[in-house]
Amino acid sequence: MGWRTAWWRVPVVGRRTAWWRVAVVGIVLGAVTGAPVSPGFAASASPSTSPLASPSTLASPSTSASPSSSATASSYAFAEDAPSVTGAADTADAERLEPGTTYRSSLPSDGKVYYRLTLDGTSTVYVAATAVPPTDGAVTPTEGVRVSVQDADGRSCSAADTASIGAGRSPRPLTVWGARQLSPSRSLCQGAGTYYVVVERVLRTESSPGDWDLELAPVLEPRLRKAGSTSAPEAWDSGTPSPPAGADVRVRGGGGFGSATALEQGVWRDDVRPGQTLFYEVPVDWGQQVYATADLSSSSGGGAGGGFVPGGVNLALYNPVRGLVDATSISYNGSQKSGALAALPPVGYDNRYAVSDRVNGMRFAGAYYLVVHLAARVGEEFGDGPVGLMLRVRVEGQATAGPGYAGQSKPSGIFQVGLLGRGAGAAGETDSGDGDGGGGDAGMKLVAVGGIGAGTVVLVVLGVWVVVGRRRAAGV
C-alpha cells in the first residue's frame, strides 16, 4: 500500500480535489439539465434561447399589471454573433453565403445586391432575407423587398418573393424567401455549381432615403433517403377548430427570429407597443396542424386622434426556414379586435408541390414562427401605452414519422421537433418509413442508455470523492 499512500500524499492533492469537484459538478449538471453526453446527440430543433413555454413551467396567470415585452419598441433583434457581409452591386464581387450561418448586411434604397452560393446537386437550399426599415423613417404601403435565387446564367430558380409594408404604413421587419429546389419535374437549377441570391427594394416612392438593415438566413435541406410522391395531398381536414380556452399565461415576445419566445398549445398573454414587432415560435411535428388567433384589447390611452388605423395589427406565420405561410391584417379603432390565420394542412413533405402558399409552406416539421406587429400609427391615435395581446395557439393531430433525410440539414436539427426528432435525421439513423417512428424509438433508447451511463459515472465519482475526503481527514 506504500505506493498508494504516496500517491494520495502528493503535494498537488488540493488541485486533484478541485478537479474532482469540477468533474462532479459538471457531470451532475449535465445529468440534471439533460445536456448531451456525447457529440452523437442532435441539437434541439429550436434556435431560440428561451425554454419552451407551457402552463406548467411558467407562473400562474395574473390579472395584475406586469412588465411589457422584453423586445424594445420598433426594434429587431438580429442573430447574435452574426458575421457581416456586404451585398455586391454585381455578381463578380458577390460574397459567399454558407447554409447554416445567419448573416447581417444592409440593403440600399436603389439597385440590387448580390450574394453567392456554392451548391451541390443533391440538396434544396432556401435563403430568407429580413429587411428592417429605420424606425423613424417614412414608408409607403406598397414599398417593400424582393428576393430571388438565380443560376449562373441569370435564370430564376423559383418565382421571386415580395413583401410590402401594407396598409398600416408602419416600418416593420419584412421577410421574404427564395429557393433552389431539387425536383424531378424541374429542368432549371438542378445541377451543382454557383448560384446567386438577389435582394432589392421595390416600389420606393415617398419613403426616406438610406439603407435598410438586412438579415440573411440560408438553410440546406438534404435529399430524401427514399423517393416519395411528387404531388400535393388531394384532401386534408380544412375545418378550423375552436381556439383554446382557459386561463392565460404571461409571456414576453422576442425581438427577432433568433430570439423568438417558444410556446406550445395554450393561451398566452403579452403586451405590444405601437411600432413593435414580437416573435414567438411553436414546434409543429410531421402530421400536425397549427392554428392561431390574436386578440388585441381595447386601448386604455386617450391619444390625440381617437380614430381608425387600417391594418393596425398584422399577424403572420412563417415556417422553419422563415418562409411566409399565411398572414392576416386587422384594422384597429381603439376597441378590442380579433384576427385568425386560415386553416392550414398538416405538416407534410409533399405539401411543397401545391400551388397555394398556405399549403406548400407547410412542408417540414420544426419551429413555426408567429409574428405580431402593432402599427406605429396606433400610438398617434390612441397613445403610446402598451396594448394587451392574447395569442391562442392550438396544435392538432398525432405526430407521425418524417420522410427520412439522407444527410444533415444546415443548421442541424432545424427540421426536427424535440431532441432527436421523428425520422427526420441524417443517414445512419433508424429508417422511419415503417410508420412506427423508429427514429424516435431509437433516440429514446439512446437517451435511456446515456442517462444510465451518466448516472453510473456520477455514483462512481462521488464514491471516490468520499473515500479521498475520509482518507485526508484521517491524515492517511
Coordinates of N, CA, C and O in Angstrom, one line a residue, residues 316-400:
A316 N -48.7 37.1 -38.6 CA -48.2 36.3 -39.7 C -47.6 35.0 -39.1 O -47.1 34.9 -38.0
L317 N -47.6 33.9 -40.0 CA -47.0 32.7 -39.6 C -45.9 32.3 -40.6 O -46.2 32.4 -41.8
Y318 N -44.7 32.1 -40.2 CA -43.6 31.7 -41.0 C -43.2 30.3 -40.7 O -43.2 29.8 -39.5
N319 N -42.7 29.5 -41.7 CA -42.2 28.2 -41.4 C -40.8 28.1 -40.9 O -40.2 29.2 -40.7
P320 N -40.2 27.0 -40.7 CA -38.9 26.9 -40.1 C -37.8 27.6 -40.8 O -36.7 27.9 -40.2
V321 N -37.9 27.8 -42.2 CA -36.9 28.5 -42.9 C -37.3 29.9 -43.1 O -36.7 30.6 -44.0
R322 N -38.3 30.4 -42.4 CA -38.8 31.8 -42.4 C -39.5 32.1 -43.7 O -39.6 33.3 -44.1
G323 N -40.1 31.1 -44.3 CA -41.0 31.4 -45.4 C -42.4 31.7 -45.0 O -42.9 31.0 -44.1
L324 N -43.0 32.7 -45.5 CA -44.4 33.1 -45.1 C -45.4 32.1 -45.5 O -45.4 31.6 -46.7
V325 N -46.2 31.6 -44.5 CA -47.2 30.6 -44.8 C -48.6 31.3 -44.9 O -49.3 31.1 -45.9
D326 N -48.9 32.2 -44.0 CA -50.2 32.9 -44.0 C -50.0 34.2 -43.2 O -49.2 34.2 -42.2
A327 N -50.9 35.2 -43.5 CA -50.9 36.4 -42.7 C -52.3 37.0 -42.7 O -53.0 36.8 -43.7
T328 N -52.6 37.8 -41.7 CA -53.9 38.5 -41.7 C -53.6 39.9 -41.1 O -52.8 40.0 -40.2
S329 N -54.4 40.8 -41.6 CA -54.2 42.2 -41.2 C -55.5 42.7 -40.5 O -56.6 42.4 -41.1
I330 N -55.5 43.3 -39.4 CA -56.6 43.7 -38.6 C -56.6 45.2 -38.5 O -55.6 45.8 -38.0
S331 N -57.7 45.9 -38.9 CA -57.8 47.3 -38.6 C -58.2 47.6 -37.2 O -58.8 46.8 -36.5
Y332 N -57.7 48.7 -36.6 CA -57.9 49.0 -35.2 C -58.5 50.4 -35.0 O -58.0 51.3 -35.6
N333 N -59.5 50.4 -34.1 CA -60.2 51.7 -33.8 C -60.3 52.0 -32.4 O -61.1 52.8 -31.9
G334 N -59.4 51.3 -31.6 CA -59.4 51.5 -30.2 C -60.2 50.5 -29.3 O -60.0 50.4 -28.1
S335 N -61.1 49.8 -30.0 CA -61.8 48.8 -29.3 C -61.2 47.4 -29.5 O -60.3 47.3 -30.4
Q336 N -61.6 46.4 -28.8 CA -61.0 45.1 -28.9 C -61.2 44.5 -30.3 O -62.3 44.7 -30.9
K337 N -60.2 43.8 -30.8 CA -60.2 43.2 -32.1 C -59.6 41.8 -32.1 O -58.8 41.5 -31.2
S338 N -60.0 41.0 -33.0 CA -59.5 39.6 -33.1 C -59.3 39.2 -34.5 O -60.0 39.6 -35.4
G339 N -58.2 38.5 -34.8 CA -57.9 38.0 -36.1 C -57.3 36.6 -36.0 O -56.7 36.2 -35.0
A340 N -57.6 35.8 -37.1 CA -57.2 34.4 -37.1 C -56.5 34.1 -38.4 O -56.8 34.6 -39.4
L341 N -55.5 33.1 -38.3 CA -54.9 32.6 -39.5 C -55.9 31.6 -40.2 O -56.8 31.0 -39.5
A342 N -55.8 31.4 -41.5 CA -56.6 30.5 -42.2 C -56.3 29.1 -41.8 O -55.2 28.8 -41.2
A343 N -57.2 28.2 -42.0 CA -56.9 26.7 -41.7 C -55.7 26.3 -42.6 O -55.7 26.6 -43.8
L344 N -54.8 25.5 -42.0 CA -53.6 25.1 -42.7 C -53.5 23.6 -42.7 O -54.0 22.9 -41.7
P345 N -52.9 23.0 -43.7 CA -52.9 21.5 -43.7 C -51.9 20.9 -42.7 O -51.0 21.7 -42.2
P346 N -51.9 19.6 -42.5 CA -50.9 19.0 -41.6 C -49.5 19.1 -42.3 O -49.4 19.1 -43.5
V347 N -48.5 19.2 -41.5 CA -47.2 19.3 -42.0 C -46.8 18.0 -42.8 O -47.0 16.9 -42.3
G348 N -46.4 18.2 -44.0 CA -46.1 17.0 -44.8 C -45.1 17.4 -45.9 O -45.1 18.5 -46.5
Y349 N -44.2 16.5 -46.2 CA -43.1 16.8 -47.2 C -43.7 17.1 -48.6 O -43.3 18.0 -49.3
D350 N -44.8 16.4 -48.9 CA -45.4 16.6 -50.3 C -46.2 17.9 -50.4 O -46.6 18.2 -51.6
N351 N -46.4 18.6 -49.4 CA -47.1 19.9 -49.5 C -46.4 20.9 -50.4 O -47.0 21.8 -51.0
R352 N -45.0 20.7 -50.6 CA -44.2 21.6 -51.4 C -44.7 21.6 -52.9 O -44.3 22.5 -53.6
Y353 N -45.4 20.6 -53.3 CA -45.8 20.5 -54.7 C -47.2 21.2 -54.9 O -47.7 21.2 -56.0
A354 N -47.8 21.8 -53.9 CA -49.0 22.5 -54.0 C -48.8 23.9 -54.6 O -47.7 24.5 -54.4
V355 N -49.8 24.5 -55.2 CA -49.8 25.8 -55.7 C -50.0 26.9 -54.7 O -49.3 27.9 -54.6
S356 N -50.9 26.6 -53.8 CA -51.2 27.6 -52.7 C -50.0 27.8 -51.7 O -49.4 26.8 -51.3
D357 N -49.7 29.0 -51.4 CA -48.7 29.3 -50.4 C -49.0 28.7 -49.1 O -48.1 28.3 -48.3
R358 N -50.3 28.7 -48.7 CA -50.7 28.2 -47.4 C -50.4 26.7 -47.3 O -50.3 26.2 -46.2
V359 N -50.4 26.0 -48.4 CA -50.2 24.6 -48.4 C -48.7 24.3 -48.6 O -48.1 23.6 -47.8
N360 N -48.1 24.9 -49.6 CA -46.7 24.5 -49.8 C -45.7 25.0 -48.8 O -44.6 24.5 -48.7
G361 N -46.2 26.0 -48.0 CA -45.3 26.5 -46.9 C -45.2 25.5 -45.8 O -44.3 25.5 -45.0
M362 N -46.2 24.6 -45.6 CA -46.2 23.6 -44.5 C -45.5 22.3 -45.0 O -46.0 21.2 -44.9
R363 N -44.3 22.5 -45.3 CA -43.5 21.4 -46.0 C -42.5 20.7 -45.1 O -42.0 19.7 -45.5
F364 N -42.3 21.1 -43.9 CA -41.4 20.4 -43.0 C -41.7 20.7 -41.5 O -42.4 21.7 -41.2
A365 N -41.3 19.8 -40.7 CA -41.5 19.9 -39.2 C -40.5 20.9 -38.7 O -39.5 21.2 -39.4
G366 N -40.7 21.4 -37.5 CA -39.8 22.3 -36.9 C -40.5 23.5 -36.2 O -41.7 23.4 -35.8
A367 N -39.8 24.5 -35.9 CA -40.3 25.7 -35.2 C -41.0 26.6 -36.3 O -40.4 27.1 -37.2
Y368 N -42.3 26.8 -36.1 CA -43.1 27.8 -36.9 C -43.2 29.1 -36.1 O -43.4 29.0 -34.9
Y369 N -43.0 30.2 -36.8 CA -42.9 31.5 -36.1 C -44.2 32.3 -36.3 O -44.7 32.5 -37.4
L370 N -44.8 32.7 -35.1 CA -45.9 33.7 -35.1 C -45.3 35.0 -34.9 O -44.5 35.3 -33.9
V371 N -45.6 36.0 -35.8 CA -45.0 37.3 -35.7 C -46.2 38.3 -35.6 O -47.1 38.3 -36.5
V372 N -46.2 39.2 -34.6 CA -47.2 40.2 -34.4 C -46.6 41.6 -34.5 O -45.6 41.8 -33.8
H373 N -47.2 42.4 -35.3 CA -46.8 43.8 -35.4 C -48.0 44.8 -35.1 O -49.0 44.6 -35.7
L374 N -47.7 45.8 -34.3 CA -48.7 46.8 -34.0 C -48.2 48.1 -34.7 O -47.1 48.6 -34.4
A375 N -49.0 48.6 -35.6 CA -48.6 49.8 -36.3 C -48.3 51.0 -35.5 O -48.9 51.3 -34.4
A376 N -47.2 51.8 -35.9 CA -46.8 52.9 -35.1 C -48.0 54.0 -35.0 O -48.1 54.7 -34.1
R377 N -48.8 54.0 -36.1 CA -49.9 55.0 -36.1 C -50.9 54.7 -35.0 O -51.7 55.7 -34.6
V378 N -50.9 53.5 -34.4 CA -51.8 53.3 -33.3 C -51.4 54.2 -32.1 O -52.3 54.7 -31.4
G379 N -50.2 54.4 -32.0 CA -49.7 55.3 -30.9 C -50.1 56.8 -31.2 O -50.4 57.5 -30.2
E380 N -50.1 57.2 -32.4 CA -50.6 58.5 -32.7 C -52.1 58.7 -32.4 O -52.5 59.8 -32.0
E381 N -52.8 57.7 -32.6 CA -54.3 57.8 -32.5 C -54.8 57.5 -31.1 O -55.7 58.1 -30.6
F382 N -54.1 56.6 -30.4 CA -54.6 56.2 -29.1 C -53.6 56.2 -28.0 O -53.8 55.7 -26.9
G383 N -52.4 56.8 -28.2 CA -51.4 56.9 -27.1 C -50.4 55.9 -27.3 O -50.6 54.8 -27.9
D384 N -49.2 56.1 -26.6 CA -48.1 55.2 -26.8 C -48.0 54.1 -25.8 O -47.1 53.3 -25.8
G385 N -49.0 54.0 -24.9 CA -49.1 52.9 -24.0 C -49.2 51.5 -24.6 O -49.7 51.4 -25.7
P386 N -48.8 50.5 -23.9 CA -48.9 49.1 -24.5 C -50.4 48.7 -24.6 O -51.2 49.1 -23.8
V387 N -50.6 47.8 -25.6 CA -52.0 47.3 -25.8 C -51.9 45.8 -25.5 O -50.9 45.1 -25.8
G388 N -52.9 45.3 -24.7 CA -52.9 43.9 -24.4 C -53.1 43.0 -25.6 O -53.8 43.2 -26.5
L389 N -52.3 41.9 -25.6 CA -52.3 40.9 -26.7 C -52.5 39.5 -26.1 O -51.9 39.1 -25.2
M390 N -53.5 38.8 -26.7 CA -53.8 37.4 -26.3 C -53.6 36.5 -27.6 O -54.2 36.7 -28.6
L391 N -52.7 35.6 -27.5 CA -52.4 34.6 -28.5 C -53.0 33.3 -28.1 O -52.7 32.8 -27.0
R392 N -53.9 32.7 -28.9 CA -54.5 31.4 -28.7 C -53.9 30.4 -29.7 O -54.2 30.6 -30.9
V393 N -53.2 29.5 -29.3 CA -52.4 28.6 -30.1 C -52.9 27.1 -29.9 O -53.0 26.7 -28.8
R394 N -53.3 26.5 -31.0 CA -53.7 25.1 -31.0 C -52.9 24.2 -32.0 O -52.7 24.7 -33.1
V395 N -52.3 23.1 -31.5 CA -51.6 22.2 -32.4 C -52.4 20.9 -32.4 O -52.6 20.2 -31.3
E396 N -53.0 20.5 -33.5 CA -53.9 19.4 -33.7 C -53.1 18.2 -34.3 O -52.3 18.4 -35.2
G397 N -53.5 17.0 -34.0 CA -53.0 15.8 -34.7 C -51.9 15.1 -34.0 O -51.1 15.7 -33.2
Q398 N -51.8 13.8 -34.3 CA -50.8 13.0 -33.7 C -49.5 13.1 -34.6 O -49.6 13.0 -35.8
A399 N -48.4 13.3 -33.9 CA -47.1 13.4 -34.6 C -46.8 12.1 -35.3 O -47.0 11.0 -34.7
T400 N -46.3 12.2 -36.6 CA -46.0 11.0 -37.3 C -44.5 11.0 -37.7 O -43.8 11.9 -37.5

